[in-house]
């Protein structure tokens, strides 16, 4: 096989990717060995190895200890709906969106106090080391982990109030807008930034991914008259979900 200007390992990876996509290499099929790739494409061991690494980083194949590298089952991406809608019931946004999509969503959470890191202090407009309530969530759909979230709220706002713990008390499980309203803090704006990066080891372990998988990260902050009152990082596996926004037209 003659290669052009594109690096050889990318050409090999592209050809193997095409075979995976068109079904020539169906899910659970063993990927050709490094020696087979070397012989078939007329490349070095290094090129064959790098091509396999590309496919693994893309989540198309996975290594099985003592067995080899196999084509992964390709999930059909599902939607995670996000919107500014708030119902009169006071349900959390996750609960609203799951209901709208007809899904069966549950979640687990754990809250604890800590000092604000430099990044979180900047996002909340407070001083580094100021006390915040950090709450970590694992969201599930039909029992399968689908999304992680870590939120931070300044205790200068919520401390010693009925909503200090987001998932406990009379408003436990309600959204930020409803909880803040209960302590006379009127949330009037929310900002989200969406990016992508390789998942951290602990994130992929919780989400059922493999090393190298990409996650989408939504950095969300709620504001009341320009003051940040809650900020969160929402982590979603990019190969299994698409984020769909439903925004009102004013």
Tab-separated table of C-alpha atoms in Angstrom:
chain	number	residue	atom	x	y	z
A	1	UNK	CA	0.000	0.000	0.000
A	2	UNK	CA	1.346	3.396	-0.994
A	3	UNK	CA	0.963	6.219	1.470
A	4	UNK	CA	0.798	9.932	0.686
A	5	UNK	CA	1.679	12.876	2.841
A	6	UNK	CA	-0.603	11.815	5.715
A	7	UNK	CA	1.333	9.913	8.408
A	8	UNK	CA	1.231	6.197	7.769
A	9	UNK	CA	-0.298	5.327	11.117
A	10	UNK	CA	-3.260	7.652	10.432
A	11	UNK	CA	-3.837	6.060	7.019
A	12	UNK	CA	-3.850	2.610	8.602
A	13	UNK	CA	-6.144	3.767	11.380
A	14	UNK	CA	-8.482	5.364	8.819
A	15	UNK	CA	-8.756	2.153	6.823
A	16	UNK	CA	-9.413	0.063	9.924
A	17	UNK	CA	-11.935	2.648	11.151
A	18	UNK	CA	-13.806	2.387	7.863
A	19	UNK	CA	-13.980	-1.391	8.231
A	20	UNK	CA	-15.402	-0.987	11.707
A	21	UNK	CA	-17.980	1.576	10.568
A	22	UNK	CA	-19.146	-0.409	7.508
A	23	UNK	CA	-19.376	-3.659	9.447
A	24	UNK	CA	-16.447	-5.499	7.881
A	25	UNK	CA	-15.082	-5.661	11.418
A	26	UNK	CA	-18.287	-6.068	13.491
A	27	UNK	CA	-18.531	-5.576	17.262
A	28	UNK	CA	-16.675	-8.134	19.389
A	29	UNK	CA	-14.440	-9.100	16.443
A	30	UNK	CA	-10.767	-9.294	17.263
A	31	UNK	CA	-8.762	-6.521	15.606
A	32	UNK	CA	-5.981	-7.795	13.316
A	33	UNK	CA	-2.812	-8.376	15.293
A	34	UNK	CA	0.112	-6.012	15.117
A	35	UNK	CA	1.969	-8.510	12.937
A	36	UNK	CA	-1.032	-8.872	10.601
A	37	UNK	CA	-1.364	-5.089	10.266
A	38	UNK	CA	2.355	-4.813	9.537
A	39	UNK	CA	2.150	-7.431	6.785
A	40	UNK	CA	-1.148	-6.290	5.238
A	41	UNK	CA	-0.256	-2.606	5.056
A	42	UNK	CA	3.490	-2.921	4.588
A	43	UNK	CA	4.330	-0.792	7.599
A	44	UNK	CA	6.615	-1.065	10.592
A	45	UNK	CA	5.680	-2.409	14.012
A	46	UNK	CA	5.738	1.156	15.325
A	47	UNK	CA	3.197	2.318	12.736
A	48	UNK	CA	0.944	-0.679	13.415
A	49	UNK	CA	1.070	0.005	17.143
A	50	UNK	CA	0.299	3.708	16.743
A	51	UNK	CA	-2.669	2.931	14.480
A	52	UNK	CA	-4.125	0.623	17.120
A	53	UNK	CA	-3.595	3.335	19.741
A	54	UNK	CA	-5.590	5.805	17.610
A	55	UNK	CA	-8.559	3.433	17.406
A	56	UNK	CA	-8.388	2.782	21.123
A	57	UNK	CA	-8.282	6.504	21.920
A	58	UNK	CA	-11.358	6.979	19.727
A	59	UNK	CA	-13.204	4.344	21.731
A	60	UNK	CA	-13.667	2.070	18.707
A	61	UNK	CA	-11.686	-0.834	20.153
A	62	UNK	CA	-10.765	-2.069	23.600
A	63	UNK	CA	-7.996	-4.250	24.966
A	64	UNK	CA	-8.848	-7.433	26.834
A	65	UNK	CA	-6.183	-8.725	29.164
A	66	UNK	CA	-4.460	-11.789	27.775
A	67	UNK	CA	-6.780	-11.942	24.770
A	68	UNK	CA	-6.101	-9.066	22.400
A	69	UNK	CA	-7.861	-5.989	21.058
A	70	UNK	CA	-11.533	-6.170	20.071
A	71	UNK	CA	-14.030	-3.948	18.284
A	72	UNK	CA	-16.360	-2.307	20.793
A	73	UNK	CA	-20.127	-2.323	20.568
A	74	UNK	CA	-21.011	1.129	19.251
A	75	UNK	CA	-23.708	2.696	21.424
A	76	UNK	CA	-26.525	4.652	19.837
A	77	UNK	CA	-26.197	8.155	21.326
A	78	UNK	CA	-29.112	9.240	23.492
A	79	UNK	CA	-30.179	12.762	24.279
A	80	UNK	CA	-29.754	14.685	27.487
A	81	UNK	CA	-32.180	17.587	27.307
A	82	UNK	CA	-31.299	20.885	28.922
A	83	UNK	CA	-33.482	23.967	29.127
A	84	UNK	CA	-34.244	27.030	31.188
A	85	UNK	CA	-37.739	25.728	31.936
A	86	UNK	CA	-38.827	25.598	35.559
A	87	UNK	CA	-42.150	24.006	36.453
A	88	UNK	CA	-44.447	25.025	39.291
A	89	UNK	CA	-43.702	21.755	41.070
A	90	UNK	CA	-40.192	22.895	41.970
A	91	UNK	CA	-38.669	19.667	40.643
A	92	UNK	CA	-34.961	19.652	39.861
A	93	UNK	CA	-33.971	20.280	36.219
A	94	UNK	CA	-32.770	16.649	35.905
A	95	UNK	CA	-36.138	15.341	37.100
A	96	UNK	CA	-38.029	17.672	34.742
A	97	UNK	CA	-35.929	16.754	31.754
A	98	UNK	CA	-36.127	13.033	32.466
A	99	UNK	CA	-39.912	13.298	32.708
A	100	UNK	CA	-40.058	15.206	29.431
A	101	UNK	CA	-37.991	12.525	27.705
A	102	UNK	CA	-39.982	9.655	29.261
A	103	UNK	CA	-36.819	8.259	30.881
A	104	UNK	CA	-36.372	6.594	34.254
A	105	UNK	CA	-33.834	8.698	36.087
A	106	UNK	CA	-32.434	8.320	39.593
A	107	UNK	CA	-29.453	9.833	41.357
A	108	UNK	CA	-27.167	9.501	44.339
A	109	UNK	CA	-25.536	12.427	46.110
A	110	UNK	CA	-23.106	13.297	48.874
A	111	UNK	CA	-22.559	16.764	50.364
A	112	UNK	CA	-19.658	18.025	52.457
A	113	UNK	CA	-18.091	21.333	53.397
A	114	UNK	CA	-14.676	22.396	52.145
A	115	UNK	CA	-12.569	25.470	51.489
A	116	UNK	CA	-12.989	26.985	48.039
A	117	UNK	CA	-10.163	26.246	45.611
A	118	UNK	CA	-8.802	29.163	43.551
A	119	UNK	CA	-10.919	28.132	40.543
A	120	UNK	CA	-14.154	27.712	42.510
A	121	UNK	CA	-13.520	30.924	44.444
A	122	UNK	CA	-13.219	32.794	41.151
A	123	UNK	CA	-16.375	31.195	39.757
A	124	UNK	CA	-18.379	32.057	42.889
A	125	UNK	CA	-16.853	35.497	43.376
A	126	UNK	CA	-15.525	34.679	46.859
A	127	UNK	CA	-12.116	34.413	48.491
A	128	UNK	CA	-9.948	31.338	48.208
A	129	UNK	CA	-10.518	29.162	51.275
A	130	UNK	CA	-14.010	30.519	51.985
A	131	UNK	CA	-16.339	27.722	53.063
A	132	UNK	CA	-18.499	26.126	50.387
A	133	UNK	CA	-20.866	23.182	50.278
A	134	UNK	CA	-19.722	20.692	47.660
A	135	UNK	CA	-22.257	18.131	46.455
A	136	UNK	CA	-21.323	15.259	44.184
A	137	UNK	CA	-23.962	13.455	42.125
A	138	UNK	CA	-24.134	10.288	40.058
A	139	UNK	CA	-27.169	10.323	37.756
A	140	UNK	CA	-28.523	7.079	36.318
A	141	UNK	CA	-30.937	6.178	33.549
A	142	UNK	CA	-32.594	2.778	33.991
A	143	UNK	CA	-29.773	1.920	36.401
A	144	UNK	CA	-26.953	2.866	33.995
A	145	UNK	CA	-24.637	5.739	35.026
A	146	UNK	CA	-25.174	8.546	32.539
A	147	UNK	CA	-23.891	11.762	34.080
A	148	UNK	CA	-21.778	13.099	36.937
A	149	UNK	CA	-22.116	16.494	38.554
A	150	UNK	CA	-20.235	18.372	41.236
A	151	UNK	CA	-21.796	21.581	42.531
A	152	UNK	CA	-20.511	24.247	44.889
A	153	UNK	CA	-22.505	26.810	46.867
A	154	UNK	CA	-21.003	29.523	49.060
A	155	UNK	CA	-21.998	29.013	52.686
A	156	UNK	CA	-22.036	32.790	53.017
A	157	UNK	CA	-25.291	32.502	51.030
A	158	UNK	CA	-26.834	29.217	52.195
A	159	UNK	CA	-25.137	28.563	55.552
A	160	UNK	CA	-27.474	28.155	58.544
A	161	UNK	CA	-30.531	28.122	56.271
A	162	UNK	CA	-33.003	25.296	55.474
A	163	UNK	CA	-31.382	24.843	52.041
A	164	UNK	CA	-27.767	24.515	53.167
A	165	UNK	CA	-27.802	20.828	52.140
A	166	UNK	CA	-29.133	20.601	48.549
A	167	UNK	CA	-30.608	17.113	48.927
A	168	UNK	CA	-31.948	17.344	52.468
A	169	UNK	CA	-34.577	19.346	54.319
A	170	UNK	CA	-37.967	20.589	53.094
A	171	UNK	CA	-36.624	21.514	49.644
A	172	UNK	CA	-34.255	18.582	49.208
A	173	UNK	CA	-34.127	17.504	45.562
A	174	UNK	CA	-35.504	20.776	44.229
A	175	UNK	CA	-33.639	22.889	41.713
A	176	UNK	CA	-31.307	25.759	42.526
A	177	UNK	CA	-33.881	28.373	41.483
A	178	UNK	CA	-36.530	27.080	43.914
A	179	UNK	CA	-34.085	26.517	46.768
A	180	UNK	CA	-32.600	29.995	46.509
A	181	UNK	CA	-36.061	31.575	46.281
A	182	UNK	CA	-36.871	30.001	49.650
A	183	UNK	CA	-34.165	32.156	51.255
A	184	UNK	CA	-35.128	35.266	49.278
A	185	UNK	CA	-32.367	34.951	46.694
A	186	UNK	CA	-33.875	35.481	43.249
A	187	UNK	CA	-31.962	33.621	40.539
A	188	UNK	CA	-32.378	35.501	37.263
A	189	UNK	CA	-29.665	34.101	34.991
A	190	UNK	CA	-27.758	30.913	34.272
A	191	UNK	CA	-24.660	30.528	32.102
A	192	UNK	CA	-23.282	27.299	30.650
A	193	UNK	CA	-20.040	26.609	28.809
A	194	UNK	CA	-19.625	23.266	27.044
A	195	UNK	CA	-16.243	21.705	26.327
A	196	UNK	CA	-14.669	18.292	25.817
A	197	UNK	CA	-11.619	16.529	27.202
A	198	UNK	CA	-10.345	13.011	27.991
A	199	UNK	CA	-12.180	11.640	30.998
A	200	UNK	CA	-10.344	11.415	34.303
A	201	UNK	CA	-9.753	7.897	35.613
A	202	UNK	CA	-12.275	8.277	38.440
A	203	UNK	CA	-14.886	9.733	36.079
A	204	UNK	CA	-14.573	6.898	33.586
A	205	UNK	CA	-14.714	4.348	36.384
A	206	UNK	CA	-18.000	5.843	37.636
A	207	UNK	CA	-19.446	6.170	34.120
A	208	UNK	CA	-18.385	2.752	32.863
A	209	UNK	CA	-15.936	4.082	30.270
A	210	UNK	CA	-12.440	2.988	29.342
A	211	UNK	CA	-9.170	4.968	29.456
A	212	UNK	CA	-8.972	7.511	26.652
A	213	UNK	CA	-12.703	8.064	26.308
A	214	UNK	CA	-13.786	11.655	25.796
A	215	UNK	CA	-16.310	13.351	28.056
A	216	UNK	CA	-18.318	16.522	27.576
A	217	UNK	CA	-18.068	18.979	30.463
A	218	UNK	CA	-20.734	21.597	31.115
A	219	UNK	CA	-19.578	24.403	33.406
A	220	UNK	CA	-22.775	25.922	34.789
A	221	UNK	CA	-23.238	28.931	37.059
A	222	UNK	CA	-26.463	30.402	38.460
A	223	UNK	CA	-26.610	34.156	39.170
A	224	UNK	CA	-28.813	36.411	41.278
A	225	UNK	CA	-28.533	40.067	40.247
A	226	UNK	CA	-25.073	39.386	38.855
A	227	UNK	CA	-23.849	37.482	41.924
A	228	UNK	CA	-22.880	33.820	41.427
A	229	UNK	CA	-24.814	31.657	43.907
A	230	UNK	CA	-24.071	28.159	42.594
A	231	UNK	CA	-21.599	26.681	40.155
A	232	UNK	CA	-21.252	23.124	38.902
A	233	UNK	CA	-19.332	20.845	36.560
A	234	UNK	CA	-21.523	18.332	34.716
A	235	UNK	CA	-19.682	15.424	33.058
A	236	UNK	CA	-21.296	13.339	30.291
A	237	UNK	CA	-19.744	10.463	28.260
A	238	UNK	CA	-19.456	11.795	24.711
A	239	UNK	CA	-19.833	8.425	22.992
A	240	UNK	CA	-23.201	7.662	24.609
A	241	UNK	CA	-25.005	10.989	24.847
A	242	UNK	CA	-25.738	14.181	22.967
A	243	UNK	CA	-26.667	17.366	24.790
A	244	UNK	CA	-29.814	18.976	23.380
A	245	UNK	CA	-30.714	22.523	24.368
A	246	UNK	CA	-34.293	23.818	24.441
A	247	UNK	CA	-34.161	27.580	24.899
A	248	UNK	CA	-37.118	29.965	24.991
A	249	UNK	CA	-37.366	32.641	22.300
A	250	UNK	CA	-37.982	36.075	23.775
